[in-house]
mmCIF file of C-alpha atoms in Angstrom:
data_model
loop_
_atom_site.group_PDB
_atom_site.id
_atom_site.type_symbol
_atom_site.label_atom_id
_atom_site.label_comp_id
_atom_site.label_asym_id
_atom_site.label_seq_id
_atom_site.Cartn_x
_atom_site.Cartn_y
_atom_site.Cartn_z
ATOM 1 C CA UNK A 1 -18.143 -21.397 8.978
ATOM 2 C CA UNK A 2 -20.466 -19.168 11.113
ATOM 3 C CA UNK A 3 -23.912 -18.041 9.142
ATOM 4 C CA UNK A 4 -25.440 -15.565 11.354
ATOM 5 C CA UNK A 5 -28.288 -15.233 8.846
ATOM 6 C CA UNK A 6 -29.966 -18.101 10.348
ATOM 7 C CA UNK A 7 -30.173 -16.945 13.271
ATOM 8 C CA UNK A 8 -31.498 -13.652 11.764
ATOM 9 C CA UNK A 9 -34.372 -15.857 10.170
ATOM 10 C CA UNK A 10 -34.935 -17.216 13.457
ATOM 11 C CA UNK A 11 -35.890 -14.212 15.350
ATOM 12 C CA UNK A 12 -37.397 -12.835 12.386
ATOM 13 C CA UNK A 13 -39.865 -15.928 12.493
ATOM 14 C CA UNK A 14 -40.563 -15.462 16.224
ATOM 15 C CA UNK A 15 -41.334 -11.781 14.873
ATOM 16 C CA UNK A 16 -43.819 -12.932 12.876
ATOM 17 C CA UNK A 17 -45.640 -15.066 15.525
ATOM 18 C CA UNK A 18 -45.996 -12.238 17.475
ATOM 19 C CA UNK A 19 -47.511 -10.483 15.104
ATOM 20 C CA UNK A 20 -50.007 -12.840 14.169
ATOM 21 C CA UNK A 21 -50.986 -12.644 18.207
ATOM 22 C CA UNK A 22 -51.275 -9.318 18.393
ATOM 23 C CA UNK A 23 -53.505 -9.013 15.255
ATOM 24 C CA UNK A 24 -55.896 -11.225 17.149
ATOM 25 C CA UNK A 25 -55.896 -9.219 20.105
ATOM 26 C CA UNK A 26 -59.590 -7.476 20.009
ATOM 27 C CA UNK A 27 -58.749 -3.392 19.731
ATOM 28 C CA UNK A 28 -62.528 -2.513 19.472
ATOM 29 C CA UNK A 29 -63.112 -2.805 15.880
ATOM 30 C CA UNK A 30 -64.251 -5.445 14.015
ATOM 31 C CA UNK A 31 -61.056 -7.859 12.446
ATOM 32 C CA UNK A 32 -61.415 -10.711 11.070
ATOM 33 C CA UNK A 33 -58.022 -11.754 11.930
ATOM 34 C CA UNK A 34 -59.205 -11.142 15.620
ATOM 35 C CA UNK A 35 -60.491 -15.035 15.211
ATOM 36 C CA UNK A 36 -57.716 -17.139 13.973
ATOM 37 C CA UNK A 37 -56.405 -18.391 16.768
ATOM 38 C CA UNK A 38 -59.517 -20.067 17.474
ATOM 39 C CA UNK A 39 -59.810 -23.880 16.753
ATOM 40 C CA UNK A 40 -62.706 -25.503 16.404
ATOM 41 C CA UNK A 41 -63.280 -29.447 16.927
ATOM 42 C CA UNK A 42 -64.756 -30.408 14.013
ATOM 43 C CA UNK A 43 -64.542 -33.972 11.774
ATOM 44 C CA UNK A 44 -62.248 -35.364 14.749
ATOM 45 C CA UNK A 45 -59.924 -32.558 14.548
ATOM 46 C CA UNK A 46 -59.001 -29.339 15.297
ATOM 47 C CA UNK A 47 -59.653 -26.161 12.388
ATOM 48 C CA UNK A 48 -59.175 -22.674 12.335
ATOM 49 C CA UNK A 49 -63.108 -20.723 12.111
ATOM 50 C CA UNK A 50 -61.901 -19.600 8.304
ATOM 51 C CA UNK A 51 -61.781 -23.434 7.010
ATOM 52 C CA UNK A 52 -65.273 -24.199 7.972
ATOM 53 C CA UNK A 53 -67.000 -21.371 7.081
ATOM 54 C CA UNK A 54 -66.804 -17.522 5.824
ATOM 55 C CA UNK A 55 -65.710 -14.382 7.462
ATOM 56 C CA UNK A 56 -66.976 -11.457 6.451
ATOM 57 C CA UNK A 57 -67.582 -7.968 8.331
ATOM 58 C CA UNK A 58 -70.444 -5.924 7.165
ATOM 59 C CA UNK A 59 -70.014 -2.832 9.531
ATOM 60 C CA UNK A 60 -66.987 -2.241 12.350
ATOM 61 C CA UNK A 61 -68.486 -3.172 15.019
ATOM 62 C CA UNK A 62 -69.773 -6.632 13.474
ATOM 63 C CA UNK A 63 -68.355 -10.109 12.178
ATOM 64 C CA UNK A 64 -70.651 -12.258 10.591
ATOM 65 C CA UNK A 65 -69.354 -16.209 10.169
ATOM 66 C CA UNK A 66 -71.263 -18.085 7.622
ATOM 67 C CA UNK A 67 -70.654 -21.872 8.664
ATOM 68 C CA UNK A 68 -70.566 -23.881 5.386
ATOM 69 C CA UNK A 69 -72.286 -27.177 7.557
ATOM 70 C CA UNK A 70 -75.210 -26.515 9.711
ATOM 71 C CA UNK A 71 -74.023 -28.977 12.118
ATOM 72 C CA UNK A 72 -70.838 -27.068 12.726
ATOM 73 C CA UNK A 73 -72.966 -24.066 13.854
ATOM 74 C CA UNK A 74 -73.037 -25.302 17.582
ATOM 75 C CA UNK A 75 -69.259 -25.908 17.383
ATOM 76 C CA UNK A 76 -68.443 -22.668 16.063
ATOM 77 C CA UNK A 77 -70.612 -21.157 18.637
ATOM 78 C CA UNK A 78 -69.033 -23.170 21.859
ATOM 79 C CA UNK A 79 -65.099 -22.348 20.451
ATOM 80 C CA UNK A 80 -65.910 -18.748 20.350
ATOM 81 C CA UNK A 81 -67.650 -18.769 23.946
ATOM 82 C CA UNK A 82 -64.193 -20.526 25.282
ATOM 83 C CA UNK A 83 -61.709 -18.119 23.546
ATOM 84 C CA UNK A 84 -61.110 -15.223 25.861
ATOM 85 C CA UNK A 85 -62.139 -12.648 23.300
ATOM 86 C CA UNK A 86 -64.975 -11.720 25.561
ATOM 87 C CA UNK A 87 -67.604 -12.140 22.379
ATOM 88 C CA UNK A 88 -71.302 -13.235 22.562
ATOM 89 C CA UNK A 89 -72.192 -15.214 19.497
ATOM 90 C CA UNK A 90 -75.974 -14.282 18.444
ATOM 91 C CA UNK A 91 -76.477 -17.306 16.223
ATOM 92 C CA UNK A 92 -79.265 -17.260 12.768
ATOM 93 C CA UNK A 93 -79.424 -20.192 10.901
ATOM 94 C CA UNK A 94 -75.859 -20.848 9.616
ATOM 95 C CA UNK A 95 -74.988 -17.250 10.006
ATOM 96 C CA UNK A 96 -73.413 -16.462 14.041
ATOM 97 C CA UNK A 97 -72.988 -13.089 13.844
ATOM 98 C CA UNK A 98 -70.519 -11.296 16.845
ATOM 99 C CA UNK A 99 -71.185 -7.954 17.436
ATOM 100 C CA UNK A 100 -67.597 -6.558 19.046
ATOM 101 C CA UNK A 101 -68.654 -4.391 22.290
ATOM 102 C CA UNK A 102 -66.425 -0.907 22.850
ATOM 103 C CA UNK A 103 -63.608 -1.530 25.092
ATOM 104 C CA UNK A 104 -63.774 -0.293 28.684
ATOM 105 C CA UNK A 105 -61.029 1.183 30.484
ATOM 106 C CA UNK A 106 -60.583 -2.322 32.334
ATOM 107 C CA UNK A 107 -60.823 -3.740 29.828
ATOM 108 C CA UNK A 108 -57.869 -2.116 27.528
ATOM 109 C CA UNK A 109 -55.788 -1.873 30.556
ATOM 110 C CA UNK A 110 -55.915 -5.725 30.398
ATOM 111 C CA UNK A 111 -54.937 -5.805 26.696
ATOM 112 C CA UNK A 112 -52.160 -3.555 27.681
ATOM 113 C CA UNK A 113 -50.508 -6.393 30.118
ATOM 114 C CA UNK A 114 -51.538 -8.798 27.589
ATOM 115 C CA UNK A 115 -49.652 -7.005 24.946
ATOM 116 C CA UNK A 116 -46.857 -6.639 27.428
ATOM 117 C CA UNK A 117 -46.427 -10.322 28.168
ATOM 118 C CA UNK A 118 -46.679 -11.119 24.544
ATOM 119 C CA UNK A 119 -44.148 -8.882 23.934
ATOM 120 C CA UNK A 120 -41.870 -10.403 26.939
ATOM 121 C CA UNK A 121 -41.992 -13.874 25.585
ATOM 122 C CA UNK A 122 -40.860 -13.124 22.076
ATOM 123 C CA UNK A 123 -38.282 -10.961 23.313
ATOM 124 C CA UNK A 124 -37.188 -14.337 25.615
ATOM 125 C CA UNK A 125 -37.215 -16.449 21.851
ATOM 126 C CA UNK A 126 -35.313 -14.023 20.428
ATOM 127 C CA UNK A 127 -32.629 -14.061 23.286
ATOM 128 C CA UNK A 128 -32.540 -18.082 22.784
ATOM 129 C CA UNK A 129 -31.592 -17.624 19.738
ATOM 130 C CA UNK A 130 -28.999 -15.105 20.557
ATOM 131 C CA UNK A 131 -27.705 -17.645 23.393
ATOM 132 C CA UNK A 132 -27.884 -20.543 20.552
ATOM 133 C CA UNK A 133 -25.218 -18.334 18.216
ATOM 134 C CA UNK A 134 -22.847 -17.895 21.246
ATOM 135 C CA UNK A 135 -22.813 -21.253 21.795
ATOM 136 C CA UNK A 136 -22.538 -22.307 18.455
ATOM 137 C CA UNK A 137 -19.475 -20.065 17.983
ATOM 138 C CA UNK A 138 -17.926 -21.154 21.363
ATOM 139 C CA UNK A 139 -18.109 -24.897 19.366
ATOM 140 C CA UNK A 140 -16.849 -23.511 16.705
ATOM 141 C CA UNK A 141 -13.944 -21.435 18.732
ATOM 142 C CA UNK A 142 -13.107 -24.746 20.817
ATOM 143 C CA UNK A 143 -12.648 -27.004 17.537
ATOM 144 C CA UNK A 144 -10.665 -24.358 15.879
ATOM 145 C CA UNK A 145 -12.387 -23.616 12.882
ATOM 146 C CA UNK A 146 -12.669 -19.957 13.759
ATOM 147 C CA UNK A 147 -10.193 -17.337 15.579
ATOM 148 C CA UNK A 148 -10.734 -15.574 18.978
ATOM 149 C CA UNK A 149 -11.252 -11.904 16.967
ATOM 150 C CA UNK A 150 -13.463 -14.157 14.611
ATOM 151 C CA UNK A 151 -15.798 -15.259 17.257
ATOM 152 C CA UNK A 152 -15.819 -11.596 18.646
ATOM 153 C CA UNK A 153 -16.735 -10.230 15.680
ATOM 154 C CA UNK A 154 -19.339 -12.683 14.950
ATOM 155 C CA UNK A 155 -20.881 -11.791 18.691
ATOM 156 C CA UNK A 156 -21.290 -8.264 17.853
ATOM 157 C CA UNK A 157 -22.875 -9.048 14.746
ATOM 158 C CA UNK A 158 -25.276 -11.411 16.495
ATOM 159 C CA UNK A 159 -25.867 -8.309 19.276
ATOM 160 C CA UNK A 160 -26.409 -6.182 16.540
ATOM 161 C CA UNK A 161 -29.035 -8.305 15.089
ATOM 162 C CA UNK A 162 -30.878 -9.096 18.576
ATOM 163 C CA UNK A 163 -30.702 -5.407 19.448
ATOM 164 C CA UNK A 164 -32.742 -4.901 15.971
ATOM 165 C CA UNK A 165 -35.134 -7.219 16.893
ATOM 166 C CA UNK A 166 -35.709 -6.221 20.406
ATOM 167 C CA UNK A 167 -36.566 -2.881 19.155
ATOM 168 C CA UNK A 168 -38.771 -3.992 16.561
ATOM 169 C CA UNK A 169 -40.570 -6.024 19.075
ATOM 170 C CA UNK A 170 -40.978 -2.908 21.239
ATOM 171 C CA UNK A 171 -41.655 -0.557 18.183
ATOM 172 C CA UNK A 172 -44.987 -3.199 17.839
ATOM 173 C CA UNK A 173 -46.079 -3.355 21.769
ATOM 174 C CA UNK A 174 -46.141 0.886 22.017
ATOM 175 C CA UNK A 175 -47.884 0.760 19.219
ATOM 176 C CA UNK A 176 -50.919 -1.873 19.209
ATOM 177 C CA UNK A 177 -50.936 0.052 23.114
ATOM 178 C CA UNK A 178 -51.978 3.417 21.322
ATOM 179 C CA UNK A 179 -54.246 1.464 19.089
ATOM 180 C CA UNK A 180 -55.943 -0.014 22.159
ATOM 181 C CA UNK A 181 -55.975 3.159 24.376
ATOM 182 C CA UNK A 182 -57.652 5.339 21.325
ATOM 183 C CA UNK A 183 -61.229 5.736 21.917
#
């Protein structure tokens, strides 16, 4: 039988991917989120900044990183200067502390396409999955185990659920825009 809650869960997980990008999109204030997509190379492999040291931010316009290792200071510092988060570590001791600069208008019209595109491709996983249920009830249609107003009814549902998504994908890009185009 057809279970079109799976396929619910699916595009509910690629809903939550895109979330976690967009909370590491930098929007001007401080976030300590804004760094976990960062990996850092450390003991032969690759860890997020909050597994080899603390994140804290004192004021919102600052994120300190206290690196638990002193030799993992230079690491830290060299995985933040490739991310394209556009931050300057200033580096004390085992502390690297990142002030986050106001946005300029380039800049936030940049996070706006950014946003977009982000957006776009989780939209695109969300219609694979949509394209995965047809199919699966086509299977299920051609072997017989389900009717031709079964199958119907089942793609509506599966609509129904994509069209949710979709909007709650769009719901998220308008607003992390605002966010980013409040001064």
């Amino acid at each position: 039988m057809f279970d079109e809650k799976s396929y619910s869960l699916k595009m509910d997980k690629a809903i939550e991917v895109f979330s976690k990008e967009l909370t590491s999109l930098r929007t001007g204030r401080a976030n300590a989120s804004m760094l976990d997509l960062i990996k850092v190379d450390v003991y032969g492999q690759q860890m997020p900044i909050n597994q080899v040291g603390s994140i804290t931010t004192p004021e919102p316009r600052m994120i300190n990183i206290q690196v638990w290792d002193a030799n993992n200071v230079s690491l830290v510092d060299a995985a933040i200067q490739k991310s394209d988060l556009g931050l300057n570590p200033q580096i004390d001791g085992q502390l690297i502390r990142l002030p986050v600069p106001e946005l300029n208008e380039e800049r936030r019209t940049e996070l706006k396409r950014l946003i977009k595109s982000i957006g776009e491709k989780c939209k695109v996983a969300i219609r694979n999955v949509r394209r995965e249920a047809n199919e699966d009830l086509k299977k299920l249609l051609k072997a017989k185990e389900i009717g031709e107003d079964d199958e119907k009814t089942f793609e509506k549902k599966v609509q129904t659920i994509t069209d949710n998504h979709i909007k709650s994908v769009d719901d998220k890009v308008s607003s992390k825009e605002k966010e980013i185009m409040t001064i």
